Amino acid sequence: MRKYEDTYRHKGMRKKLIDSIRDKGITSEEVLEAMNRLPRHFFLDKALEEIAYQDRAFPIGEGQTISQPYTVAYQTQLLEVKPFDKVLEIGTGSGYQAMVLAEIGAQVFTIERQKKLFDQHKNFFLRSAYPSVKYFYGDGFEGLPTYAPFDRILITAAAPFIPPKLTAQLKTGGMMVLPLNEDDYQRMTRITKMEDGSLKEEKFDNFSFVPMLKGKEY
Ligand code: SAH
């Protein structure tokens, strides 16, 4: 098998991609730098290596996708992650978003409901480089009560509603970012848990995600 390498050419393409995301309105240099450090082509099938640095979503098997880089940047920026934050991600998928969060210094707990996708991470060669990412096979609607509360929660699949078990696992002052269903698109939404326990809701742009589904799949 050909080895995955991060060549000057890859680095050059990545730099261009990051510049294009900045041009589209992402302002957090911290987020952009984290994405610039992480080779996206490592997360895609070898056959897609040449186009890994286009600002597009790609298939990763099991009918799922690795999110568009702009969307990853958008969600990560809204999440306002600080180093050492405990972050819960729903929808591991390729693991790209989880490692972007780890690049910012977060302690990441990520859940995937598809066994095949979850299993792929066991042998993923980058895994040992990011010991701050912990992988779980389960239903994201349930969260991870054993590890709660979290500073931040990020949902990377289209949520039909704000999952109550997840807001319950959020720290006071904590934030959750999720693409919330509205008609046939999703409205990016940020929830903040206030001192009195109430939830503040902020609305942002529209996106299109694969659905957040109930239960686990084998
Ligand atoms: N964050 C991913 C993008 C994944 S696409 C990345 O960076 O590549 C959304 C993922 O959410 C899919 O892998 C899908 O299987 C998963 N998913 C959907 N519903 C879920 C649920 N209830 N719990 C956990 N994962 C879920």
Short mmCIF file of C-alpha atoms and ligand atoms in Angstrom, two decimals:
data_model
loop_
_atom_site.label_atom_id
_atom_site.label_comp_id
_atom_site.label_asym_id
_atom_site.label_seq_id
_atom_site.Cartn_x
_atom_site.Cartn_y
_atom_site.Cartn_z
CA MET A 1 0.00 0.00 0.00
CA ARG A 2 1.23 3.47 -0.87
CA LYS A 3 2.02 5.55 2.20
CA TYR A 4 0.08 8.70 2.98
CA GLU A 5 2.48 11.60 2.78
CA ASP A 6 2.03 15.28 3.34
CA THR A 7 4.11 16.77 0.55
CA TYR A 8 4.84 20.42 -0.28
CA ARG A 9 2.22 20.13 -2.99
CA HIS A 10 -0.40 18.99 -0.47
CA LYS A 11 0.63 21.79 1.87
CA GLY A 12 0.31 24.29 -0.97
CA MET A 13 -3.18 23.07 -1.90
CA ARG A 14 -4.19 23.16 1.75
CA LYS A 15 -2.98 26.73 2.17
CA LYS A 16 -5.09 27.74 -0.84
CA LEU A 17 -8.13 25.98 0.58
CA ILE A 18 -7.69 27.77 3.92
CA ASP A 19 -7.34 31.13 2.12
CA SER A 20 -10.57 30.44 0.23
CA ILE A 21 -12.39 29.61 3.48
CA ARG A 22 -11.10 32.86 4.98
CA ASP A 23 -12.40 34.68 1.89
CA LYS A 24 -15.83 33.10 2.49
CA GLY A 25 -15.98 34.83 5.87
CA ILE A 26 -14.29 32.66 8.51
CA THR A 27 -12.36 35.02 10.79
CA SER A 28 -10.94 32.79 13.54
CA GLU A 29 -7.24 32.42 12.70
CA GLU A 30 -7.03 29.80 15.44
CA VAL A 31 -9.53 27.62 13.59
CA LEU A 32 -7.95 28.29 10.19
CA GLU A 33 -4.48 27.47 11.51
CA ALA A 34 -5.70 24.24 13.11
CA MET A 35 -7.19 23.21 9.75
CA ASN A 36 -4.00 24.23 7.98
CA ARG A 37 -2.01 21.86 10.21
CA LEU A 38 -4.24 18.84 9.56
CA PRO A 39 -3.84 17.04 6.20
CA ARG A 40 -7.40 16.48 4.95
CA HIS A 41 -6.29 14.01 2.28
CA PHE A 42 -5.35 11.59 5.11
CA PHE A 43 -9.09 11.19 5.81
CA LEU A 44 -10.16 10.35 2.29
CA ASP A 45 -9.84 7.41 0.03
CA LYS A 46 -6.55 7.43 -1.88
CA ALA A 47 -8.50 7.87 -5.11
CA LEU A 48 -9.74 11.25 -3.84
CA GLU A 49 -6.33 12.55 -2.80
CA GLU A 50 -6.04 14.95 -5.70
CA ILE A 51 -9.34 16.66 -4.94
CA ALA A 52 -9.21 16.51 -1.13
CA TYR A 53 -8.42 20.22 -1.06
CA GLN A 54 -11.53 21.38 -2.84
CA ASP A 55 -14.09 22.98 -0.55
CA ARG A 56 -16.51 20.06 -0.87
CA ALA A 57 -18.02 17.24 1.15
CA PHE A 58 -16.95 13.72 0.13
CA PRO A 59 -18.33 10.23 0.58
CA ILE A 60 -16.66 8.19 3.34
CA GLY A 61 -18.74 5.01 3.00
CA GLU A 62 -21.97 3.80 4.62
CA GLY A 63 -23.79 6.66 2.88
CA GLN A 64 -21.98 9.20 5.08
CA THR A 65 -19.77 12.15 4.25
CA ILE A 66 -16.82 14.13 5.53
CA SER A 67 -18.21 17.65 5.93
CA GLN A 68 -17.22 20.47 3.61
CA PRO A 69 -14.15 22.30 5.02
CA TYR A 70 -16.06 25.60 5.13
CA THR A 71 -18.74 23.91 7.25
CA VAL A 72 -16.13 22.43 9.61
CA ALA A 73 -14.58 25.88 10.01
CA TYR A 74 -17.99 27.51 10.49
CA GLN A 75 -19.12 25.10 13.21
CA THR A 76 -15.74 25.13 14.96
CA GLN A 77 -15.65 28.93 14.99
CA LEU A 78 -19.18 29.16 16.45
CA LEU A 79 -18.22 26.68 19.16
CA GLU A 80 -15.52 29.05 20.55
CA VAL A 81 -13.38 26.19 21.83
CA LYS A 82 -10.55 26.92 24.25
CA PRO A 83 -7.57 24.68 25.00
CA PHE A 84 -8.45 21.95 27.55
CA ASP A 85 -12.21 22.31 26.95
CA LYS A 86 -14.09 19.02 27.21
CA VAL A 87 -15.90 18.70 23.91
CA LEU A 88 -18.50 16.12 22.91
CA GLU A 89 -18.92 15.55 19.17
CA ILE A 90 -21.91 13.69 17.74
CA GLY A 91 -21.09 11.99 14.42
CA THR A 92 -17.42 10.96 14.23
CA GLY A 93 -17.61 10.06 10.53
CA SER A 94 -14.08 10.36 9.14
CA GLY A 95 -12.72 11.78 12.40
CA TYR A 96 -11.58 14.96 10.66
CA GLN A 97 -13.69 17.36 12.74
CA ALA A 98 -12.65 15.61 15.97
CA MET A 99 -8.97 16.07 15.13
CA VAL A 100 -9.51 19.73 14.19
CA LEU A 101 -10.92 20.20 17.71
CA ALA A 102 -7.93 18.31 19.14
CA GLU A 103 -5.59 20.59 17.16
CA ILE A 104 -7.13 23.54 19.03
CA GLY A 105 -6.26 21.78 22.28
CA ALA A 106 -9.65 20.33 23.23
CA GLN A 107 -10.21 17.02 24.96
CA VAL A 108 -12.58 15.36 22.51
CA PHE A 109 -15.21 12.67 23.09
CA THR A 110 -16.75 11.62 19.80
CA ILE A 111 -19.70 9.28 19.17
CA GLU A 112 -20.55 7.37 15.98
CA ARG A 113 -23.68 5.21 15.52
CA GLN A 114 -22.41 3.22 12.51
CA LYS A 115 -20.31 0.28 13.62
CA LYS A 116 -18.33 0.12 10.37
CA LEU A 117 -17.30 3.76 10.57
CA PHE A 118 -16.51 3.42 14.27
CA ASP A 119 -14.36 0.34 13.59
CA GLN A 120 -12.35 2.14 10.92
CA HIS A 121 -10.86 4.37 13.60
CA LYS A 122 -9.28 1.45 15.42
CA ASN A 123 -6.65 1.14 12.71
CA PHE A 124 -6.47 4.72 11.51
CA PHE A 125 -2.79 5.63 11.38
CA LEU A 126 -3.29 9.18 12.71
CA ARG A 127 -5.07 7.96 15.84
CA SER A 128 -1.94 7.68 17.98
CA ALA A 129 -0.96 11.25 17.06
CA TYR A 130 -4.16 12.53 18.74
CA PRO A 131 -4.47 10.79 22.12
CA SER A 132 -6.84 13.57 23.26
CA VAL A 133 -9.59 12.14 21.02
CA LYS A 134 -11.68 9.33 22.56
CA TYR A 135 -13.99 7.27 20.33
CA PHE A 136 -17.37 5.81 21.30
CA TYR A 137 -19.84 3.61 19.47
CA GLY A 138 -23.34 4.68 20.42
CA ASP A 139 -26.37 6.86 19.84
CA GLY A 140 -25.53 10.54 20.00
CA PHE A 141 -29.04 11.39 21.20
CA GLU A 142 -28.01 9.78 24.50
CA GLY A 143 -24.72 11.67 24.81
CA LEU A 144 -22.14 10.32 27.27
CA PRO A 145 -23.60 10.69 30.77
CA THR A 146 -20.53 9.04 32.34
CA TYR A 147 -18.23 11.77 31.05
CA ALA A 148 -20.61 14.72 31.41
CA PRO A 149 -20.73 17.65 31.89
CA PHE A 150 -19.12 19.10 28.78
CA ASP A 151 -17.90 22.63 28.03
CA ARG A 152 -18.96 22.26 24.43
CA ILE A 153 -21.14 19.94 22.35
CA LEU A 154 -21.00 19.79 18.56
CA ILE A 155 -23.52 17.91 16.43
CA THR A 156 -22.32 17.18 12.87
CA ALA A 157 -25.53 15.60 11.54
CA ALA A 158 -28.93 17.23 10.87
CA ALA A 159 -30.79 17.27 14.20
CA PRO A 160 -34.62 16.94 14.11
CA PHE A 161 -34.83 18.79 17.46
CA ILE A 162 -32.55 20.00 20.26
CA PRO A 163 -31.70 16.73 22.05
CA PRO A 164 -32.70 17.24 25.70
CA LYS A 165 -30.21 14.67 27.02
CA LEU A 166 -27.43 16.68 25.40
CA THR A 167 -28.41 20.06 26.84
CA ALA A 168 -28.61 18.27 30.22
CA GLN A 169 -24.94 17.24 29.75
CA LEU A 170 -23.80 20.82 29.09
CA LYS A 171 -22.00 22.82 31.80
CA THR A 172 -23.44 26.14 32.94
CA GLY A 173 -22.03 28.67 30.50
CA GLY A 174 -21.41 25.83 28.05
CA MET A 175 -22.39 25.94 24.39
CA MET A 176 -23.78 23.51 21.86
CA VAL A 177 -23.67 24.04 18.09
CA LEU A 178 -26.04 22.03 15.90
CA PRO A 179 -27.59 22.10 12.43
CA LEU A 180 -31.31 22.10 13.25
CA ASN A 181 -33.90 20.89 10.73
CA GLU A 182 -36.09 23.51 9.08
CA ASP A 183 -37.95 22.39 5.96
CA ASP A 184 -35.38 20.76 3.65
CA TYR A 185 -32.26 22.44 5.02
CA GLN A 186 -30.70 23.00 8.43
CA ARG A 187 -30.32 26.21 10.30
CA MET A 188 -27.03 26.43 12.20
CA THR A 189 -28.01 27.03 15.81
CA ARG A 190 -26.03 27.79 18.94
CA ILE A 191 -27.41 27.01 22.37
CA THR A 192 -25.88 28.53 25.52
CA LYS A 193 -26.75 27.19 28.96
CA MET A 194 -27.34 30.23 31.16
CA GLU A 195 -26.67 30.62 34.91
CA ASP A 196 -30.37 30.05 35.72
CA GLY A 197 -30.38 26.85 33.65
CA SER A 198 -32.33 28.38 30.76
CA LEU A 199 -31.14 27.93 27.18
CA LYS A 200 -30.28 30.87 24.96
CA GLU A 201 -30.77 30.13 21.26
CA GLU A 202 -28.94 31.94 18.44
CA LYS A 203 -29.59 31.34 14.73
CA PHE A 204 -27.03 31.49 11.94
CA ASP A 205 -26.77 30.42 8.26
CA ASN A 206 -28.42 27.48 6.47
CA PHE A 207 -26.56 24.26 5.68
CA SER A 208 -27.22 20.76 4.43
CA PHE A 209 -26.15 17.73 6.53
CA VAL A 210 -26.82 13.99 6.51
CA PRO A 211 -29.54 13.15 9.07
CA MET A 212 -28.95 12.47 12.76
CA LEU A 213 -30.58 9.07 13.24
CA LYS A 214 -31.82 7.31 16.35
CA GLY A 215 -30.21 4.18 17.73
CA LYS A 216 -27.06 2.33 16.72
CA GLU A 217 -26.43 0.57 13.43
CA TYR A 218 -24.39 -2.57 13.09
N1 SAH B 1 -17.85 14.95 11.77
C1 SAH B 1 -17.74 14.12 10.61
C2 SAH B 1 -18.90 14.35 9.64
C3 SAH B 1 -19.77 13.21 9.73
S1 SAH B 1 -21.24 13.08 8.80
C4 SAH B 1 -16.43 14.28 9.90
O1 SAH B 1 -15.65 15.16 10.28
O2 SAH B 1 -16.14 13.50 9.00
C5 SAH B 1 -22.33 12.70 10.15
C6 SAH B 1 -22.03 11.45 10.92
O3 SAH B 1 -22.98 11.38 11.99
C7 SAH B 1 -22.20 10.16 10.13
O4 SAH B 1 -21.03 9.39 10.24
C8 SAH B 1 -23.39 9.45 10.81
O5 SAH B 1 -23.28 8.04 10.84
C9 SAH B 1 -23.31 10.04 12.22
N2 SAH B 1 -24.55 10.01 13.00
C10 SAH B 1 -25.83 10.23 12.57
N3 SAH B 1 -26.70 10.12 13.60
C11 SAH B 1 -25.96 9.85 14.72
C12 SAH B 1 -26.27 9.59 16.09
N4 SAH B 1 -27.52 9.60 16.56
N5 SAH B 1 -25.25 9.32 16.94
C13 SAH B 1 -23.96 9.27 16.49
N6 SAH B 1 -23.60 9.49 15.22
C14 SAH B 1 -24.59 9.77 14.34
#
